[in-house]
PDB file of C-alpha atoms and ligand atoms in Angstrom:
ATOM      1  CA  THR A 138      16.376  17.179 -17.661  1.00 72.00           C
ATOM      2  CA  ARG A 139      17.485  15.259 -14.627  1.00 82.00           C
ATOM      3  CA  SER A 140      15.771  11.890 -14.028  1.00 93.00           C
ATOM      4  CA  THR A 141      13.551  11.511 -11.007  1.00 97.00           C
ATOM      5  CA  ARG A 142      14.118   9.117  -8.069  1.00 97.00           C
ATOM      6  CA  PRO A 143      11.185   6.936  -9.196  1.00 97.00           C
ATOM      7  CA  GLN A 144      12.683   6.743 -12.720  1.00 98.00           C
ATOM      8  CA  ARG A 145      16.036   5.795 -11.135  1.00 98.00           C
ATOM      9  CA  LEU A 146      14.267   3.146  -9.031  1.00 98.00           C
ATOM     10  CA  LEU A 147      12.604   1.707 -12.143  1.00 98.00           C
ATOM     11  CA  ASN A 148      15.982   1.629 -13.923  1.00 98.00           C
ATOM     12  CA  ALA A 149      17.379  -0.383 -11.066  1.00 98.00           C
ATOM     13  CA  VAL A 150      14.497  -2.883 -11.370  1.00 98.00           C
ATOM     14  CA  ARG A 151      15.093  -3.254 -15.118  1.00 98.00           C
ATOM     15  CA  LYS A 152      18.822  -3.716 -14.589  1.00 98.00           C
ATOM     16  CA  HIS A 153      18.779  -6.078 -11.582  1.00 98.00           C
ATOM     17  CA  ALA A 154      15.431  -7.849 -11.552  1.00 98.00           C
ATOM     18  CA  THR A 155      14.264 -10.793 -13.675  1.00 98.00           C
ATOM     19  CA  ARG A 156      11.037 -10.125 -15.677  1.00 98.00           C
ATOM     20  CA  GLY A 157       8.129 -12.184 -14.218  1.00 98.00           C
ATOM     21  CA  ASP A 158       9.920 -12.663 -10.887  1.00 98.00           C
ATOM     22  CA  PRO A 159       8.263 -10.538  -8.230  1.00 98.00           C
ATOM     23  CA  GLN A 160      10.828 -11.455  -5.503  1.00 98.00           C
ATOM     24  CA  SER A 161      13.703 -10.179  -7.656  1.00 98.00           C
ATOM     25  CA  VAL A 162      11.788  -6.897  -8.182  1.00 98.00           C
ATOM     26  CA  ILE A 163      11.288  -6.577  -4.368  1.00 98.00           C
ATOM     27  CA  SER A 164      15.033  -7.360  -3.762  1.00 98.00           C
ATOM     28  CA  ALA A 165      16.152  -4.905  -6.488  1.00 98.00           C
ATOM     29  CA  ILE A 166      14.161  -2.051  -4.967  1.00 98.00           C
ATOM     30  CA  ASP A 167      15.249  -2.788  -1.424  1.00 98.00           C
ATOM     31  CA  HIS A 168      18.929  -2.918  -2.564  1.00 98.00           C
ATOM     32  CA  PHE A 169      18.459   0.392  -4.439  1.00 98.00           C
ATOM     33  CA  CYS A 170      16.910   2.059  -1.343  1.00 98.00           C
ATOM     34  CA  ARG A 171      19.548   0.742   1.032  1.00 96.00           C
ATOM     35  CA  HIS A 172      22.576   1.396  -1.075  1.00 97.00           C
ATOM     36  CA  SER A 173      21.769   4.120  -3.511  1.00 96.00           C
ATOM     37  CA  GLU A 174      18.763   6.362  -2.590  1.00 96.00           C
ATOM     38  CA  TRP A 175      16.232   6.070   0.233  1.00 96.00           C
ATOM     39  CA  ALA A 176      12.604   5.991  -0.955  1.00 96.00           C
ATOM     40  CA  MET A 177       9.296   5.731   0.905  1.00 97.00           C
ATOM     41  CA  ASN A 178       8.570   2.129   0.126  1.00 97.00           C
ATOM     42  CA  ILE A 179       7.304  -0.014   3.065  1.00 98.00           C
ATOM     43  CA  GLY A 180      10.612  -1.836   2.840  1.00 98.00           C
ATOM     44  CA  ASP A 181      11.783  -5.363   3.738  1.00 98.00           C
ATOM     45  CA  GLU A 182      11.231  -5.327   7.499  1.00 98.00           C
ATOM     46  CA  LYS A 183       7.686  -3.939   7.601  1.00 98.00           C
ATOM     47  CA  GLY A 184       7.106  -5.699   4.249  1.00 98.00           C
ATOM     48  CA  SER A 185       7.631  -9.004   6.003  1.00 98.00           C
ATOM     49  CA  ILE A 186       4.771  -8.103   8.448  1.00 98.00           C
ATOM     50  CA  LEU A 187       2.583  -7.085   5.520  1.00 98.00           C
ATOM     51  CA  ASP A 188       3.358 -10.398   3.850  1.00 98.00           C
ATOM     52  CA  SER A 189       2.260 -12.379   6.962  1.00 98.00           C
ATOM     53  CA  VAL A 190      -0.962 -10.443   7.362  1.00 98.00           C
ATOM     54  CA  VAL A 191      -1.870 -10.985   3.702  1.00 98.00           C
ATOM     55  CA  SER A 192      -0.814 -14.638   3.689  1.00 98.00           C
ATOM     56  CA  GLU A 193      -2.970 -15.355   6.765  1.00 97.00           C
ATOM     57  CA  LEU A 194      -5.982 -13.569   5.288  1.00 97.00           C
ATOM     58  CA  ASN A 195      -5.879 -14.855   1.658  1.00 96.00           C
ATOM     59  CA  PRO A 196      -7.954 -11.898   0.505  1.00 98.00           C
ATOM     60  CA  GLU A 197      -9.906 -11.900  -2.779  1.00 97.00           C
ATOM     61  CA  LYS A 198     -10.623  -8.199  -3.000  1.00 98.00           C
ATOM     62  CA  VAL A 199      -7.835  -5.816  -1.886  1.00 98.00           C
ATOM     63  CA  LEU A 200      -7.558  -1.987  -1.902  1.00 98.00           C
ATOM     64  CA  GLU A 201      -4.271  -0.145  -1.657  1.00 98.00           C
ATOM     65  CA  LEU A 202      -4.322   3.598  -0.995  1.00 98.00           C
ATOM     66  CA  GLY A 203      -1.001   5.113  -2.261  1.00 98.00           C
ATOM     67  CA  THR A 204       0.802   3.124  -4.978  1.00 98.00           C
ATOM     68  CA  TYR A 205       3.967   5.311  -5.238  1.00 98.00           C
ATOM     69  CA  CYS A 206       6.396   3.082  -7.232  1.00 98.00           C
ATOM     70  CA  GLY A 207       4.362  -0.109  -6.738  1.00 98.00           C
ATOM     71  CA  TYR A 208       6.658  -1.814  -4.216  1.00 98.00           C
ATOM     72  CA  SER A 209       3.903  -2.832  -1.724  1.00 98.00           C
ATOM     73  CA  THR A 210       1.585  -3.520  -4.763  1.00 98.00           C
ATOM     74  CA  VAL A 211       4.016  -6.168  -5.890  1.00 98.00           C
ATOM     75  CA  ARG A 212       4.498  -7.492  -2.341  1.00 98.00           C
ATOM     76  CA  ILE A 213       0.750  -7.975  -1.897  1.00 98.00           C
ATOM     77  CA  ALA A 214      -0.167  -9.097  -5.511  1.00 98.00           C
ATOM     78  CA  ARG A 215       2.563 -11.763  -5.518  1.00 98.00           C
ATOM     79  CA  LEU A 216       0.727 -13.481  -2.614  1.00 98.00           C
ATOM     80  CA  LEU A 217      -2.757 -13.386  -4.112  1.00 97.00           C
ATOM     81  CA  PRO A 218      -4.356 -16.272  -5.984  1.00 88.00           C
ATOM     82  CA  PRO A 219      -4.787 -15.530  -9.751  1.00 80.00           C
ATOM     83  CA  GLY A 220      -8.539 -14.900  -9.398  1.00 92.00           C
ATOM     84  CA  ALA A 221      -8.087 -12.248  -6.665  1.00 97.00           C
ATOM     85  CA  ARG A 222      -8.044  -8.487  -7.469  1.00 97.00           C
ATOM     86  CA  LEU A 223      -5.947  -5.606  -6.067  1.00 98.00           C
ATOM     87  CA  ILE A 224      -7.144  -2.065  -6.847  1.00 98.00           C
ATOM     88  CA  THR A 225      -4.381   0.460  -6.060  1.00 98.00           C
ATOM     89  CA  LEU A 226      -5.080   4.255  -6.050  1.00 98.00           C
ATOM     90  CA  GLU A 227      -2.422   6.769  -6.987  1.00 98.00           C
ATOM     91  CA  PHE A 228      -2.805  10.561  -7.247  1.00 97.00           C
ATOM     92  CA  ASN A 229       0.445  11.387  -8.949  1.00 98.00           C
ATOM     93  CA  ALA A 230       0.514  10.663 -12.707  1.00 98.00           C
ATOM     94  CA  ASP A 231       4.310  10.419 -12.800  1.00 98.00           C
ATOM     95  CA  TYR A 232       4.392   7.915  -9.859  1.00 98.00           C
ATOM     96  CA  ALA A 233       1.549   5.908 -11.495  1.00 98.00           C
ATOM     97  CA  ALA A 234       3.464   5.654 -14.854  1.00 98.00           C
ATOM     98  CA  ILE A 235       6.479   4.250 -12.942  1.00 98.00           C
ATOM     99  CA  ALA A 236       4.387   1.868 -10.870  1.00 98.00           C
ATOM    100  CA  ARG A 237       2.629   0.430 -13.897  1.00 98.00           C
ATOM    101  CA  GLN A 238       6.068  -0.576 -15.313  1.00 98.00           C
ATOM    102  CA  VAL A 239       7.318  -2.034 -12.000  1.00 98.00           C
ATOM    103  CA  ILE A 240       4.056  -4.073 -11.693  1.00 98.00           C
ATOM    104  CA  ALA A 241       4.413  -5.172 -15.309  1.00 98.00           C
ATOM    105  CA  TRP A 242       8.107  -6.116 -14.743  1.00 98.00           C
ATOM    106  CA  ALA A 243       6.974  -8.332 -11.930  1.00 98.00           C
ATOM    107  CA  GLY A 244       4.386  -9.969 -14.201  1.00 97.00           C
ATOM    108  CA  LEU A 245       1.510  -9.149 -11.982  1.00 97.00           C
ATOM    109  CA  GLU A 246      -0.596  -6.842 -14.130  1.00 96.00           C
ATOM    110  CA  ASP A 247      -3.298  -9.490 -14.454  1.00 95.00           C
ATOM    111  CA  ARG A 248      -4.396  -9.098 -10.806  1.00 95.00           C
ATOM    112  CA  VAL A 249      -3.625  -5.451 -10.240  1.00 98.00           C
ATOM    113  CA  GLN A 250      -5.789  -2.444 -11.370  1.00 98.00           C
ATOM    114  CA  LEU A 251      -3.941   0.874 -10.929  1.00 98.00           C
ATOM    115  CA  VAL A 252      -6.375   3.758 -10.838  1.00 98.00           C
ATOM    116  CA  GLU A 253      -5.130   7.329 -11.143  1.00 98.00           C
ATOM    117  CA  GLY A 254      -6.930   9.844  -8.997  1.00 97.00           C
ATOM    118  CA  ALA A 255      -7.722  10.754  -5.401  1.00 96.00           C
ATOM    119  CA  SER A 256      -9.033   8.203  -2.947  1.00 97.00           C
ATOM    120  CA  GLU A 257     -11.824  10.541  -1.830  1.00 97.00           C
ATOM    121  CA  ASP A 258     -13.099  10.672  -5.421  1.00 98.00           C
ATOM    122  CA  TRP A 259     -12.744   6.964  -6.166  1.00 98.00           C
ATOM    123  CA  ILE A 260     -13.821   5.307  -2.897  1.00 98.00           C
ATOM    124  CA  PRO A 261     -17.498   6.366  -3.468  1.00 97.00           C
ATOM    125  CA  ARG A 262     -17.343   4.850  -6.954  1.00 97.00           C
ATOM    126  CA  MET A 263     -15.875   1.442  -6.137  1.00 95.00           C
ATOM    127  CA  LYS A 264     -19.225  -0.374  -6.296  1.00 94.00           C
ATOM    128  CA  GLU A 265     -20.672   1.029  -9.458  1.00 95.00           C
ATOM    129  CA  HIS A 266     -17.326   1.425 -11.295  1.00 94.00           C
ATOM    130  CA  PHE A 267     -15.489  -1.790 -10.321  1.00 95.00           C
ATOM    131  CA  GLY A 268     -18.361  -4.037  -9.175  1.00 94.00           C
ATOM    132  CA  ILE A 269     -16.857  -4.280  -5.683  1.00 94.00           C
ATOM    133  CA  GLU A 270     -19.233  -5.199  -2.911  1.00 96.00           C
ATOM    134  CA  THR A 271     -16.808  -5.098  -0.016  1.00 98.00           C
ATOM    135  CA  PHE A 272     -13.009  -5.313   0.433  1.00 98.00           C
ATOM    136  CA  ASP A 273     -11.332  -8.131   2.421  1.00 98.00           C
ATOM    137  CA  PHE A 274      -8.170  -6.218   2.945  1.00 98.00           C
ATOM    138  CA  VAL A 275      -7.166  -2.473   2.780  1.00 99.00           C
ATOM    139  CA  PHE A 276      -3.556  -1.215   2.913  1.00 99.00           C
ATOM    140  CA  LEU A 277      -3.215   2.478   3.860  1.00 98.00           C
ATOM    141  CA  ASP A 278       0.043   4.156   2.821  1.00 98.00           C
ATOM    142  CA  HIS A 279      -1.008   7.392   1.197  1.00 98.00           C
ATOM    143  CA  TRP A 280      -1.191  10.986   2.508  1.00 98.00           C
ATOM    144  CA  LYS A 281      -1.236  10.552   6.273  1.00 98.00           C
ATOM    145  CA  ASP A 282      -3.998  13.182   6.806  1.00 98.00           C
ATOM    146  CA  ARG A 283      -6.196  11.086   4.569  1.00 98.00           C
ATOM    147  CA  TYR A 284      -6.170   7.761   6.553  1.00 98.00           C
ATOM    148  CA  LEU A 285      -8.974   8.783   8.917  1.00 98.00           C
ATOM    149  CA  PRO A 286     -11.293  10.567   6.482  1.00 98.00           C
ATOM    150  CA  ASP A 287     -10.876   7.808   3.912  1.00 98.00           C
ATOM    151  CA  THR A 288     -11.559   5.124   6.521  1.00 98.00           C
ATOM    152  CA  LYS A 289     -14.778   6.853   7.564  1.00 98.00           C
ATOM    153  CA  LEU A 290     -15.629   7.193   3.867  1.00 98.00           C
ATOM    154  CA  MET A 291     -15.138   3.475   3.294  1.00 98.00           C
ATOM    155  CA  GLU A 292     -17.468   2.819   6.254  1.00 98.00           C
ATOM    156  CA  ASP A 293     -20.113   5.223   4.944  1.00 98.00           C
ATOM    157  CA  CYS A 294     -19.936   3.608   1.388  1.00 97.00           C
ATOM    158  CA  GLY A 295     -20.411   0.101   2.804  1.00 98.00           C
ATOM    159  CA  LEU A 296     -17.080  -1.044   1.514  1.00 98.00           C
ATOM    160  CA  LEU A 297     -16.105  -2.786   4.800  1.00 98.00           C
ATOM    161  CA  ARG A 298     -17.613  -5.931   6.138  1.00 98.00           C
ATOM    162  CA  LYS A 299     -17.422  -7.868   9.404  1.00 98.00           C
ATOM    163  CA  GLY A 300     -13.830  -9.088   9.387  1.00 98.00           C
ATOM    164  CA  THR A 301     -12.333  -6.666   6.811  1.00 98.00           C
ATOM    165  CA  VAL A 302      -8.736  -5.991   7.793  1.00 98.00           C
ATOM    166  CA  LEU A 303      -7.156  -2.508   7.596  1.00 98.00           C
ATOM    167  CA  LEU A 304      -3.410  -2.320   7.759  1.00 99.00           C
ATOM    168  CA  ALA A 305      -1.848   1.157   8.068  1.00 98.00           C
ATOM    169  CA  ASP A 306       1.758   2.074   7.378  1.00 98.00           C
ATOM    170  CA  ASN A 307       3.688   4.826   9.255  1.00 98.00           C
ATOM    171  CA  VAL A 308       1.615   4.979  12.408  1.00 98.00           C
ATOM    172  CA  ILE A 309       4.641   6.196  14.314  1.00 98.00           C
ATOM    173  CA  CYS A 310       6.815   7.875  11.599  1.00 96.00           C
ATOM    174  CA  PRO A 311       5.651  10.203  10.039  1.00 98.00           C
ATOM    175  CA  GLY A 312       2.697   9.298  12.248  1.00 98.00           C
ATOM    176  CA  VAL A 313      -1.170   9.303  12.019  1.00 98.00           C
ATOM    177  CA  PRO A 314      -2.349  10.262  15.469  1.00 98.00           C
ATOM    178  CA  ASP A 315      -6.006  11.003  14.594  1.00 98.00           C
ATOM    179  CA  TYR A 316      -6.351   7.635  12.743  1.00 98.00           C
ATOM    180  CA  LEU A 317      -4.651   5.665  15.598  1.00 98.00           C
ATOM    181  CA  GLN A 318      -6.870   7.348  18.205  1.00 98.00           C
ATOM    182  CA  TYR A 319      -9.968   6.471  16.139  1.00 98.00           C
ATOM    183  CA  VAL A 320      -9.269   2.695  15.321  1.00 98.00           C
ATOM    184  CA  ARG A 321      -7.942   2.061  18.906  1.00 98.00           C
ATOM    185  CA  ASN A 322     -11.020   3.599  20.666  1.00 98.00           C
ATOM    186  CA  SER A 323     -13.858   2.825  18.258  1.00 98.00           C
ATOM    187  CA  LEU A 324     -16.095  -0.157  19.202  1.00 97.00           C
ATOM    188  CA  SER A 325     -16.226  -0.990  15.512  1.00 98.00           C
ATOM    189  CA  TYR A 326     -12.575  -2.045  15.385  1.00 98.00           C
ATOM    190  CA  LYS A 327     -10.243  -4.530  17.111  1.00 98.00           C
ATOM    191  CA  SER A 328      -6.814  -2.964  16.660  1.00 98.00           C
ATOM    192  CA  CYS A 329      -3.192  -4.071  17.288  1.00 98.00           C
ATOM    193  CA  TYR A 330       0.195  -2.536  16.771  1.00 98.00           C
ATOM    194  CA  PHE A 331       3.171  -4.258  15.012  1.00 98.00           C
ATOM    195  CA  LYS A 332       6.342  -2.491  16.155  1.00 98.00           C
ATOM    196  CA  SER A 333       9.036  -2.242  13.497  1.00 98.00           C
ATOM    197  CA  HIS A 334      11.337   0.329  11.958  1.00 97.00           C
ATOM    198  CA  LEU A 335      11.012   3.092   9.385  1.00 97.00           C
ATOM    199  CA  GLU A 336      12.030   1.552   6.033  1.00 96.00           C
ATOM    200  CA  TYR A 337      15.798   1.230   5.618  1.00 95.00           C
ATOM    201  CA  THR A 338      16.513   3.107   8.898  1.00 94.00           C
ATOM    202  CA  LYS A 339      16.853   2.454  12.646  1.00 96.00           C
ATOM    203  CA  ALA A 340      14.079   4.851  13.536  1.00 96.00           C
ATOM    204  CA  GLU A 341      10.942   3.347  15.142  1.00 96.00           C
ATOM    205  CA  ASP A 342       7.855   2.974  13.004  1.00 97.00           C
ATOM    206  CA  GLY A 343       5.099   0.329  12.886  1.00 98.00           C
ATOM    207  CA  LEU A 344       1.975  -0.967  11.305  1.00 98.00           C
ATOM    208  CA  GLU A 345      -1.502  -0.926  12.877  1.00 98.00           C
ATOM    209  CA  LYS A 346      -3.789  -3.831  12.037  1.00 98.00           C
ATOM    210  CA  SER A 347      -7.509  -3.050  12.587  1.00 98.00           C
ATOM    211  CA  VAL A 348     -10.327  -5.609  12.124  1.00 98.00           C
ATOM    212  CA  PHE A 349     -13.731  -4.029  11.272  1.00 98.00           C
ATOM    213  CA  LEU A 350     -16.342  -5.578  13.584  1.00 98.00           C
ATOM    214  CA  GLY A 351     -19.277  -4.315  11.580  1.00 92.00           C
TER     215      GLY A 351
HETATM  216  O1  611 B 114       4.558  10.550   3.211  1.00 52.28           O
HETATM  217  C1  611 B 114       4.613   9.319   3.037  1.00 52.28           C
HETATM  218  N1  611 B 114       3.763   8.676   2.239  1.00 52.28           N
HETATM  219  C2  611 B 114       2.821   9.464   1.508  1.00 52.28           C
HETATM  220  C3  611 B 114       2.501   8.672   0.270  1.00 52.28           C
HETATM  221  C4  611 B 114       1.748   9.174  -0.671  1.00 52.28           C
HETATM  222  C5  611 B 114       1.524   8.373  -1.824  1.00 52.28           C
HETATM  223  O2  611 B 114       0.159   8.307  -2.169  1.00 52.28           O
HETATM  224  C6  611 B 114      -0.005   9.362  -3.123  1.00 52.28           C
HETATM  225  S1  611 B 114      -1.256  10.429  -2.486  1.00 52.28           S
HETATM  226  C7  611 B 114      -2.760   9.736  -2.768  1.00 52.28           C
HETATM  227  C8  611 B 114      -3.013   8.478  -3.275  1.00 52.28           C
HETATM  228  C9  611 B 114      -4.299   8.044  -3.421  1.00 52.28           C
HETATM  229  N2  611 B 114      -5.375   8.861  -3.007  1.00 52.28           N
HETATM  230  C10 611 B 114      -5.133  10.044  -2.475  1.00 52.28           C
HETATM  231  C11 611 B 114      -3.799  10.499  -2.329  1.00 52.28           C
HETATM  232  C12 611 B 114       1.203  10.072  -3.419  1.00 52.28           C
HETATM  233  O3  611 B 114       1.302  10.410  -4.762  1.00 52.28           O
HETATM  234  C13 611 B 114       2.233   9.046  -3.107  1.00 52.28           C
HETATM  235  O4  611 B 114       2.427   8.127  -4.062  1.00 52.28           O
HETATM  236  C14 611 B 114       5.630   8.509   3.754  1.00 52.28           C
HETATM  237  C15 611 B 114       6.654   9.273   4.339  1.00 52.28           C
HETATM  238  C16 611 B 114       7.754   8.520   5.025  1.00 52.28           C
HETATM  239  N3  611 B 114       8.779   9.253   5.561  1.00 52.28           N
HETATM  240  O5  611 B 114       9.620   8.684   6.272  1.00 52.28           O
HETATM  241  O6  611 B 114       8.697  10.544   5.462  1.00 52.28           O
HETATM  242  C17 611 B 114       7.685   7.171   5.052  1.00 52.28           C
HETATM  243  C18 611 B 114       6.613   6.475   4.481  1.00 52.28           C
HETATM  244  O7  611 B 114       6.553   5.084   4.578  1.00 52.28           O
HETATM  245  C19 611 B 114       5.581   7.158   3.862  1.00 52.28           C
HETATM  246  O8  611 B 114       4.572   6.366   3.333  1.00 52.28           O
HETATM  247 MG1   MG B 115       4.614   4.412   4.050  1.00 52.28          MG
END
C-alpha cells in the first residue's frame, strides 16, 4: 500500500536530520514541506513567532492541542528546561505513531507526553490523571471548530490561571472566527494578533496570543 504523507515526512527526518538534534529535525521537515510535499505544520515563519512567545514565557507546564507529526511539539519542547512538561493531545492514531518517532528522533521524549484521544475527553481529566494544577502555556492547532469550546472547557476545569498564555494557529487561514471574537471581546483575556503567512505559502495567516486575566 502507498505510504502516507506523514510517513514520507518521517522518512525525510530519518534521512536528513541528526538524532538528538531538534533543530535539524525542524529544518528537515521545513525542507520537505517546501520542496517535496506541503503539510500543515506551523512552519518556519510562524514557528519563529511561537519560539519567541515560548522563550519569553519559560513555561513549566505546556498543553498542545493537535500534535499532527510533532513539528510544533519539537519546536516548543526544545526550548523548555528539562524539568518542564509538555502534554500534547492527538486524536488520530496514525499521526500519533509518526509524531512519537519524530519527537524521539529529536531526543525530546523525556519532556513530552503524547496522549491519544480527543481534547474534550482529556481536558477534564488533566488534574486527576496528570497531576496538573494549571497550564502556563497552551498552543491551539487542532480542529478549528474545537478552539472555542475547548478554551471554555479549560476555563471551566480551572486549568487556566492569571497570566496563562493561549497561542492559536490559523486565526486567518483556515480561520477561527468564533474563537477570535471570543478572546478579543471577553474581559477575561488580553489578546493580540501576530500577522504572518500560512506555512510555506504567501497567503496571509497569523497567530493570536491571548493572556487569561483570571
Ligand atoms: O486543519 C488544520 N489543522 C487541523 C489539525 C488537526 C490536528 O489535530 C488532530 S484533531 C484533535 C486533536 C486533539 N483533540 C481533538 C482533536 C488531527 O488529527 C490533526 O493532527 C490546518 C489546516 C491548514 N490549512 O492550510 O488548511 C493549515 C494549518 O496550519 C492547520 O492547522
Ligand atoms: Mg495549524
